[in-house]
Every structure is written in C-alpha cells, then in structure tokens.
Amino acid sequence: QMMVTGARIALVPAAVVAAGAWAFSEEALTLWVGESFRGASLVLGILPTALALSVPQTVISGVFTMTGRHRFTAAAAVAAMCVNLVASLSLVGVLGIAGVALGTLIAAGLVDGILVLVIATRKVGLSYWRYVATVFLPAASCGVAQYLVTLGVKTLWPPEHLIILVLEGMPGALTFGLLYWLLFMTEQEKALIRRKLGRAAPAN
C-alpha cells in the first residue's frame, strides 16, 4: 500500500512539472536566458520526464530501505548510474547535450521504470502491469490534458515574461489536479490528503 499510494501521490507534482516543461520549454529558456539557448529546449522537457519516471523508484527505495532491503536499492542505484553513463556517452557525440539528457531518460525508463518495478512488485506480491496502470497511467492521462490546455493558452496569449509564463501555466496545472482528483484518486487517498492538510493548517 505504501508503494502504490506513496508513488501515486508523489508522482502528481512531478508529472505537472514535466507536462508544463514540455509545453513551455522554448519560451522558458528564451525568456530566462535568451534566444541563444532555444536549441536546448528539448533538454528542458526530457529531464523533468526522467525525474517523473524515477519517482516510484524513489518511493520504493524508501520503503525497502526501511524494511531492511537496502542492498536491492543500492544495487538499483548503481545500475541506473551505469546505464545513464553508457547511454549518455553513446549519445552525446551525436546529439550533444540533448544526448546526455536522453541518456538520463533511458536510465530512468529501463532501470527505474522497468527493472526496479518488476523486481519490487514481485517481492511484495503485486502485478507489475497493474502497478503501472495504477501509478503511471492516471498521471500520464492528466499530463496530456494539462499539456493540451497549456498549449492552447500559450497559442492565444504568447508569454512575454517569466511571470506571465507561470500564470499561463496555472490553468493546465489546475486541469491536471481537477481531473486526477475527480477521476483517479481513491476515497482513501482523498481522506489522507485532507488529514495532512488539516494538520498543516495553523490552529485558530
């Protein structure tokens, strides 16, 4: 339960950032550091996606470490670093800095998204494909909706300042949150979030 619920909740902000980064990658870089960095916009989309793919593995790592299975999490971290290094070195000569970012994405997908999850779900008696459908598919679906909404907003009102860019990203992020809350979040997860927010609220 911790592996599934923790990953689902933790993946939401990571997926929101990834979808927003894909929608605003060029605009964010040009408004932030100038036109000369427009060519690196692909990197700004790839790296948050790799981070999102790694979120469930991070949750699993915490759960397994606390239950005495730290050797598995350490081996997974080493495997991810090795795949990342080999893939990045193989692609950097062809794609430049985008190749390094793609190497990170490949490592996150192969090690964190497949290898670690296959082994971890087997160890605790879960179905890998059920885990993927429960954790990744809701976030991916809402991420696509967020991306399309953000794309529409920026097409109608091209951002001319970073603050405007952030404001224009809010409708898409709210779309993600609303869809996830209404369509994919369980009553148990909603109750958990309400309890956490209630504890965080200042006492009168």
PDB file of C-alpha atoms in Angstrom:
ATOM      1  CA  GLN A   1       0.000   0.000   0.000  1.00  0.00           C
ATOM      2  CA  MET A   2       2.824   2.407   0.786  1.00  0.00           C
ATOM      3  CA  MET A   3       4.484   1.625  -2.530  1.00  0.00           C
ATOM      4  CA  VAL A   4       1.328   2.314  -4.514  1.00  0.00           C
ATOM      5  CA  THR A   5      -0.233   5.215  -2.602  1.00  0.00           C
ATOM      6  CA  GLY A   6       3.091   6.947  -1.982  1.00  0.00           C
ATOM      7  CA  ALA A   7       4.085   6.720  -5.639  1.00  0.00           C
ATOM      8  CA  ARG A   8       0.699   7.906  -6.908  1.00  0.00           C
ATOM      9  CA  ILE A   9       0.661  10.993  -4.699  1.00  0.00           C
ATOM     10  CA  ALA A  10       4.347  11.814  -5.181  1.00  0.00           C
ATOM     11  CA  LEU A  11       4.065  11.449  -8.953  1.00  0.00           C
ATOM     12  CA  VAL A  12       1.426  14.183  -9.273  1.00  0.00           C
ATOM     13  CA  PRO A  13       3.695  17.241  -8.780  1.00  0.00           C
ATOM     14  CA  ALA A  14       6.470  15.620 -10.823  1.00  0.00           C
ATOM     15  CA  ALA A  15       4.076  14.966 -13.717  1.00  0.00           C
ATOM     16  CA  VAL A  16       2.681  18.520 -13.515  1.00  0.00           C
ATOM     17  CA  VAL A  17       6.209  19.926 -13.797  1.00  0.00           C
ATOM     18  CA  ALA A  18       7.059  17.589 -16.702  1.00  0.00           C
ATOM     19  CA  ALA A  19       3.922  18.463 -18.686  1.00  0.00           C
ATOM     20  CA  GLY A  20       4.472  22.162 -18.095  1.00  0.00           C
ATOM     21  CA  ALA A  21       8.109  21.890 -19.114  1.00  0.00           C
ATOM     22  CA  TRP A  22       7.187  20.276 -22.431  1.00  0.00           C
ATOM     23  CA  ALA A  23       4.582  22.947 -23.120  1.00  0.00           C
ATOM     24  CA  PHE A  24       6.810  25.909 -22.243  1.00  0.00           C
ATOM     25  CA  SER A  25      10.343  24.604 -22.874  1.00  0.00           C
ATOM     26  CA  GLU A  26      11.291  27.050 -25.635  1.00  0.00           C
ATOM     27  CA  GLU A  27       9.567  30.041 -24.092  1.00  0.00           C
ATOM     28  CA  ALA A  28      11.004  29.377 -20.637  1.00  0.00           C
ATOM     29  CA  LEU A  29      14.575  29.195 -21.886  1.00  0.00           C
ATOM     30  CA  THR A  30      14.385  32.189 -24.202  1.00  0.00           C
ATOM     31  CA  LEU A  31      12.696  34.388 -21.593  1.00  0.00           C
ATOM     32  CA  TRP A  32      15.064  33.229 -18.874  1.00  0.00           C
ATOM     33  CA  VAL A  33      18.490  33.129 -20.524  1.00  0.00           C
ATOM     34  CA  GLY A  34      17.972  34.363 -24.093  1.00  0.00           C
ATOM     35  CA  GLU A  35      17.471  33.200 -27.674  1.00  0.00           C
ATOM     36  CA  SER A  36      20.866  31.504 -27.804  1.00  0.00           C
ATOM     37  CA  PHE A  37      19.519  28.730 -25.546  1.00  0.00           C
ATOM     38  CA  ARG A  38      16.427  27.934 -27.638  1.00  0.00           C
ATOM     39  CA  GLY A  39      18.159  24.843 -29.041  1.00  0.00           C
ATOM     40  CA  ALA A  40      18.367  23.336 -25.559  1.00  0.00           C
ATOM     41  CA  SER A  41      14.595  23.331 -25.127  1.00  0.00           C
ATOM     42  CA  LEU A  42      14.452  19.564 -25.703  1.00  0.00           C
ATOM     43  CA  VAL A  43      16.593  19.072 -22.602  1.00  0.00           C
ATOM     44  CA  LEU A  44      14.102  21.053 -20.514  1.00  0.00           C
ATOM     45  CA  GLY A  45      11.395  18.578 -21.493  1.00  0.00           C
ATOM     46  CA  ILE A  46      13.448  15.395 -21.174  1.00  0.00           C
ATOM     47  CA  LEU A  47      14.929  15.895 -17.698  1.00  0.00           C
ATOM     48  CA  PRO A  48      11.651  16.507 -15.800  1.00  0.00           C
ATOM     49  CA  THR A  49      10.202  13.468 -17.580  1.00  0.00           C
ATOM     50  CA  ALA A  50      13.131  11.371 -16.378  1.00  0.00           C
ATOM     51  CA  LEU A  51      12.551  12.720 -12.875  1.00  0.00           C
ATOM     52  CA  ALA A  52       8.875  11.754 -13.045  1.00  0.00           C
ATOM     53  CA  LEU A  53       9.765   8.221 -14.141  1.00  0.00           C
ATOM     54  CA  SER A  54      12.115   7.941 -11.168  1.00  0.00           C
ATOM     55  CA  VAL A  55       9.544   8.983  -8.552  1.00  0.00           C
ATOM     56  CA  PRO A  56       8.049   5.493  -7.942  1.00  0.00           C
ATOM     57  CA  GLN A  57      11.556   4.064  -7.663  1.00  0.00           C
ATOM     58  CA  THR A  58      12.374   6.704  -5.037  1.00  0.00           C
ATOM     59  CA  VAL A  59       9.310   5.709  -3.018  1.00  0.00           C
ATOM     60  CA  ILE A  60      10.186   2.021  -3.351  1.00  0.00           C
ATOM     61  CA  SER A  61      13.749   2.780  -2.288  1.00  0.00           C
ATOM     62  CA  GLY A  62      12.484   4.416   0.892  1.00  0.00           C
ATOM     63  CA  VAL A  63      10.100   1.558   1.691  1.00  0.00           C
ATOM     64  CA  PHE A  64      12.689  -1.153   1.009  1.00  0.00           C
ATOM     65  CA  THR A  65      15.418   0.656   2.946  1.00  0.00           C
ATOM     66  CA  MET A  66      13.158   0.952   5.993  1.00  0.00           C
ATOM     67  CA  THR A  67      12.320  -2.763   5.778  1.00  0.00           C
ATOM     68  CA  GLY A  68      15.925  -3.964   5.632  1.00  0.00           C
ATOM     69  CA  ARG A  69      16.185  -4.457   1.859  1.00  0.00           C
ATOM     70  CA  HIS A  70      18.748  -1.720   1.309  1.00  0.00           C
ATOM     71  CA  ARG A  71      21.024  -3.952  -0.774  1.00  0.00           C
ATOM     72  CA  PHE A  72      18.412  -4.033  -3.505  1.00  0.00           C
ATOM     73  CA  THR A  73      18.007  -0.237  -3.535  1.00  0.00           C
ATOM     74  CA  ALA A  74      21.788   0.262  -3.559  1.00  0.00           C
ATOM     75  CA  ALA A  75      22.199  -2.164  -6.473  1.00  0.00           C
ATOM     76  CA  ALA A  76      19.400  -0.379  -8.362  1.00  0.00           C
ATOM     77  CA  ALA A  77      21.103   2.995  -7.875  1.00  0.00           C
ATOM     78  CA  VAL A  78      24.400   1.622  -9.199  1.00  0.00           C
ATOM     79  CA  ALA A  79      22.648   0.054 -12.195  1.00  0.00           C
ATOM     80  CA  ALA A  80      20.913   3.347 -13.002  1.00  0.00           C
ATOM     81  CA  MET A  81      24.209   5.249 -12.858  1.00  0.00           C
ATOM     82  CA  CYS A  82      25.913   2.725 -15.149  1.00  0.00           C
ATOM     83  CA  VAL A  83      23.121   2.766 -17.738  1.00  0.00           C
ATOM     84  CA  ASN A  84      22.992   6.562 -17.571  1.00  0.00           C
ATOM     85  CA  LEU A  85      26.751   6.838 -18.125  1.00  0.00           C
ATOM     86  CA  VAL A  86      26.869   4.390 -21.039  1.00  0.00           C
ATOM     87  CA  ALA A  87      23.808   5.857 -22.753  1.00  0.00           C
ATOM     88  CA  SER A  88      24.964   9.457 -22.273  1.00  0.00           C
ATOM     89  CA  LEU A  89      28.453   8.762 -23.628  1.00  0.00           C
ATOM     90  CA  SER A  90      26.958   6.915 -26.596  1.00  0.00           C
ATOM     91  CA  LEU A  91      24.565   9.730 -27.490  1.00  0.00           C
ATOM     92  CA  VAL A  92      26.490  12.888 -26.631  1.00  0.00           C
ATOM     93  CA  GLY A  93      28.603  12.707 -29.782  1.00  0.00           C
ATOM     94  CA  VAL A  94      25.514  12.542 -31.984  1.00  0.00           C
ATOM     95  CA  LEU A  95      23.004  14.708 -30.128  1.00  0.00           C
ATOM     96  CA  GLY A  96      25.178  16.889 -27.910  1.00  0.00           C
ATOM     97  CA  ILE A  97      23.705  17.955 -24.590  1.00  0.00           C
ATOM     98  CA  ALA A  98      20.337  16.517 -25.605  1.00  0.00           C
ATOM     99  CA  GLY A  99      22.048  13.132 -25.832  1.00  0.00           C
ATOM    100  CA  VAL A 100      23.168  13.408 -22.208  1.00  0.00           C
ATOM    101  CA  ALA A 101      19.620  14.243 -21.148  1.00  0.00           C
ATOM    102  CA  LEU A 102      18.298  11.369 -23.242  1.00  0.00           C
ATOM    103  CA  GLY A 103      20.762   9.051 -21.508  1.00  0.00           C
ATOM    104  CA  THR A 104      19.230  10.071 -18.191  1.00  0.00           C
ATOM    105  CA  LEU A 105      15.754   9.372 -19.568  1.00  0.00           C
ATOM    106  CA  ILE A 106      16.804   5.954 -20.875  1.00  0.00           C
ATOM    107  CA  ALA A 107      18.272   5.025 -17.495  1.00  0.00           C
ATOM    108  CA  ALA A 108      15.132   6.175 -15.710  1.00  0.00           C
ATOM    109  CA  GLY A 109      12.922   4.207 -18.079  1.00  0.00           C
ATOM    110  CA  LEU A 110      14.901   0.963 -18.181  1.00  0.00           C
ATOM    111  CA  VAL A 111      16.106   0.777 -14.581  1.00  0.00           C
ATOM    112  CA  ASP A 112      13.595   2.778 -12.534  1.00  0.00           C
ATOM    113  CA  GLY A 113      10.517   2.224 -14.688  1.00  0.00           C
ATOM    114  CA  ILE A 114      11.045  -1.434 -15.609  1.00  0.00           C
ATOM    115  CA  LEU A 115      13.806  -3.334 -13.775  1.00  0.00           C
ATOM    116  CA  VAL A 116      13.244  -1.937 -10.271  1.00  0.00           C
ATOM    117  CA  LEU A 117       9.470  -2.079 -10.543  1.00  0.00           C
ATOM    118  CA  VAL A 118       9.429  -5.643 -11.882  1.00  0.00           C
ATOM    119  CA  ILE A 119      11.613  -6.891  -9.027  1.00  0.00           C
ATOM    120  CA  ALA A 120       9.951  -4.776  -6.330  1.00  0.00           C
ATOM    121  CA  THR A 121       6.387  -5.683  -7.273  1.00  0.00           C
ATOM    122  CA  ARG A 122       7.337  -9.351  -7.395  1.00  0.00           C
ATOM    123  CA  LYS A 123       8.883  -9.149  -3.921  1.00  0.00           C
ATOM    124  CA  VAL A 124       5.691  -7.767  -2.379  1.00  0.00           C
ATOM    125  CA  GLY A 125       3.251  -9.827  -4.441  1.00  0.00           C
ATOM    126  CA  LEU A 126       1.933  -7.133  -6.782  1.00  0.00           C
ATOM    127  CA  SER A 127       1.341  -7.345 -10.522  1.00  0.00           C
ATOM    128  CA  TYR A 128       3.807  -5.164 -12.449  1.00  0.00           C
ATOM    129  CA  TRP A 129       1.279  -4.189 -15.103  1.00  0.00           C
ATOM    130  CA  ARG A 130      -1.375  -3.439 -12.503  1.00  0.00           C
ATOM    131  CA  TYR A 131       1.135  -1.234 -10.699  1.00  0.00           C
ATOM    132  CA  VAL A 132       1.957   0.625 -13.934  1.00  0.00           C
ATOM    133  CA  ALA A 133      -1.737   1.093 -14.725  1.00  0.00           C
ATOM    134  CA  THR A 134      -2.449   2.313 -11.196  1.00  0.00           C
ATOM    135  CA  VAL A 135       0.537   4.634 -10.790  1.00  0.00           C
ATOM    136  CA  PHE A 136       1.656   5.854 -14.216  1.00  0.00           C
ATOM    137  CA  LEU A 137      -1.418   5.861 -16.459  1.00  0.00           C
ATOM    138  CA  PRO A 138      -3.526   8.322 -14.394  1.00  0.00           C
ATOM    139  CA  ALA A 139      -0.635  10.796 -14.216  1.00  0.00           C
ATOM    140  CA  ALA A 140       0.132  10.371 -17.924  1.00  0.00           C
ATOM    141  CA  SER A 141      -3.522  10.914 -18.905  1.00  0.00           C
ATOM    142  CA  CYS A 142      -3.845  14.061 -16.810  1.00  0.00           C
ATOM    143  CA  GLY A 143      -0.450  15.235 -18.066  1.00  0.00           C
ATOM    144  CA  VAL A 144      -1.635  15.055 -21.671  1.00  0.00           C
ATOM    145  CA  ALA A 145      -4.736  17.077 -20.756  1.00  0.00           C
ATOM    146  CA  GLN A 146      -2.572  19.648 -18.982  1.00  0.00           C
ATOM    147  CA  TYR A 147      -0.238  19.899 -21.968  1.00  0.00           C
ATOM    148  CA  LEU A 148      -3.106  20.484 -24.413  1.00  0.00           C
ATOM    149  CA  VAL A 149      -4.707  23.145 -22.219  1.00  0.00           C
ATOM    150  CA  THR A 150      -1.369  24.916 -21.742  1.00  0.00           C
ATOM    151  CA  LEU A 151      -0.656  24.718 -25.457  1.00  0.00           C
ATOM    152  CA  GLY A 152      -3.991  26.378 -26.180  1.00  0.00           C
ATOM    153  CA  VAL A 153      -3.383  29.137 -23.637  1.00  0.00           C
ATOM    154  CA  LYS A 154       0.087  29.995 -24.901  1.00  0.00           C
ATOM    155  CA  THR A 155      -1.123  29.930 -28.517  1.00  0.00           C
ATOM    156  CA  LEU A 156      -3.800  32.506 -27.711  1.00  0.00           C
ATOM    157  CA  TRP A 157      -1.541  34.617 -25.478  1.00  0.00           C
ATOM    158  CA  PRO A 158       2.174  34.082 -26.188  1.00  0.00           C
ATOM    159  CA  PRO A 159       4.050  34.792 -22.927  1.00  0.00           C
ATOM    160  CA  GLU A 160       6.401  37.754 -22.956  1.00  0.00           C
ATOM    161  CA  HIS A 161       7.702  37.473 -19.383  1.00  0.00           C
ATOM    162  CA  LEU A 162       8.501  34.623 -16.990  1.00  0.00           C
ATOM    163  CA  ILE A 163       5.801  35.755 -14.576  1.00  0.00           C
ATOM    164  CA  ILE A 164       3.236  35.678 -17.388  1.00  0.00           C
ATOM    165  CA  LEU A 165       4.502  32.225 -18.345  1.00  0.00           C
ATOM    166  CA  VAL A 166       3.923  30.958 -14.813  1.00  0.00           C
ATOM    167  CA  LEU A 167       0.420  32.438 -14.759  1.00  0.00           C
ATOM    168  CA  GLU A 168      -0.412  30.895 -18.127  1.00  0.00           C
ATOM    169  CA  GLY A 169       0.736  27.523 -16.842  1.00  0.00           C
ATOM    170  CA  MET A 170      -1.778  27.554 -13.991  1.00  0.00           C
ATOM    171  CA  PRO A 171      -4.922  26.594 -15.984  1.00  0.00           C
ATOM    172  CA  GLY A 172      -3.185  23.471 -17.257  1.00  0.00           C
ATOM    173  CA  ALA A 173      -1.909  22.560 -13.799  1.00  0.00           C
ATOM    174  CA  LEU A 174      -5.387  23.075 -12.331  1.00  0.00           C
ATOM    175  CA  THR A 175      -6.821  20.895 -15.103  1.00  0.00           C
ATOM    176  CA  PHE A 176      -4.400  18.145 -14.134  1.00  0.00           C
ATOM    177  CA  GLY A 177      -5.283  18.411 -10.450  1.00  0.00           C
ATOM    178  CA  LEU A 178      -9.029  18.519 -11.006  1.00  0.00           C
ATOM    179  CA  LEU A 179      -9.051  15.537 -13.376  1.00  0.00           C
ATOM    180  CA  TYR A 180      -6.821  13.497 -11.107  1.00  0.00           C
ATOM    181  CA  TRP A 181      -8.941  14.279  -8.044  1.00  0.00           C
ATOM    182  CA  LEU A 182     -12.256  13.522  -9.755  1.00  0.00           C
ATOM    183  CA  LEU A 183     -11.326  10.554 -11.949  1.00  0.00           C
ATOM    184  CA  PHE A 184      -8.364   8.738 -10.459  1.00  0.00           C
ATOM    185  CA  MET A 185      -7.914   9.473  -6.762  1.00  0.00           C
ATOM    186  CA  THR A 186      -9.443   6.960  -4.361  1.00  0.00           C
ATOM    187  CA  GLU A 187     -11.520   7.959  -1.358  1.00  0.00           C
ATOM    188  CA  GLN A 188      -8.756   6.656   0.900  1.00  0.00           C
ATOM    189  CA  GLU A 189      -6.207   8.922  -0.806  1.00  0.00           C
ATOM    190  CA  LYS A 190      -8.545  11.910  -0.604  1.00  0.00           C
ATOM    191  CA  ALA A 191      -9.045  11.291   3.103  1.00  0.00           C
ATOM    192  CA  LEU A 192      -5.286  11.014   3.612  1.00  0.00           C
ATOM    193  CA  ILE A 193      -4.668  14.350   1.867  1.00  0.00           C
ATOM    194  CA  ARG A 194      -7.434  16.040   3.853  1.00  0.00           C
ATOM    195  CA  ARG A 195      -5.904  14.797   7.100  1.00  0.00           C
ATOM    196  CA  LYS A 196      -2.431  16.018   6.103  1.00  0.00           C
ATOM    197  CA  LEU A 197      -3.767  19.416   5.068  1.00  0.00           C
ATOM    198  CA  GLY A 198      -5.743  19.652   8.288  1.00  0.00           C
ATOM    199  CA  ARG A 199      -2.621  19.027  10.359  1.00  0.00           C
ATOM    200  CA  ALA A 200      -0.649  21.554   8.335  1.00  0.00           C
ATOM    201  CA  ALA A 201      -3.266  24.294   8.760  1.00  0.00           C
ATOM    202  CA  PRO A 202      -2.470  26.775  11.569  1.00  0.00           C
ATOM    203  CA  ALA A 203      -4.614  26.455  14.660  1.00  0.00           C
ATOM    204  CA  ASN A 204      -7.011  29.316  15.410  1.00  0.00           C
TER     205      ASN A 204
END
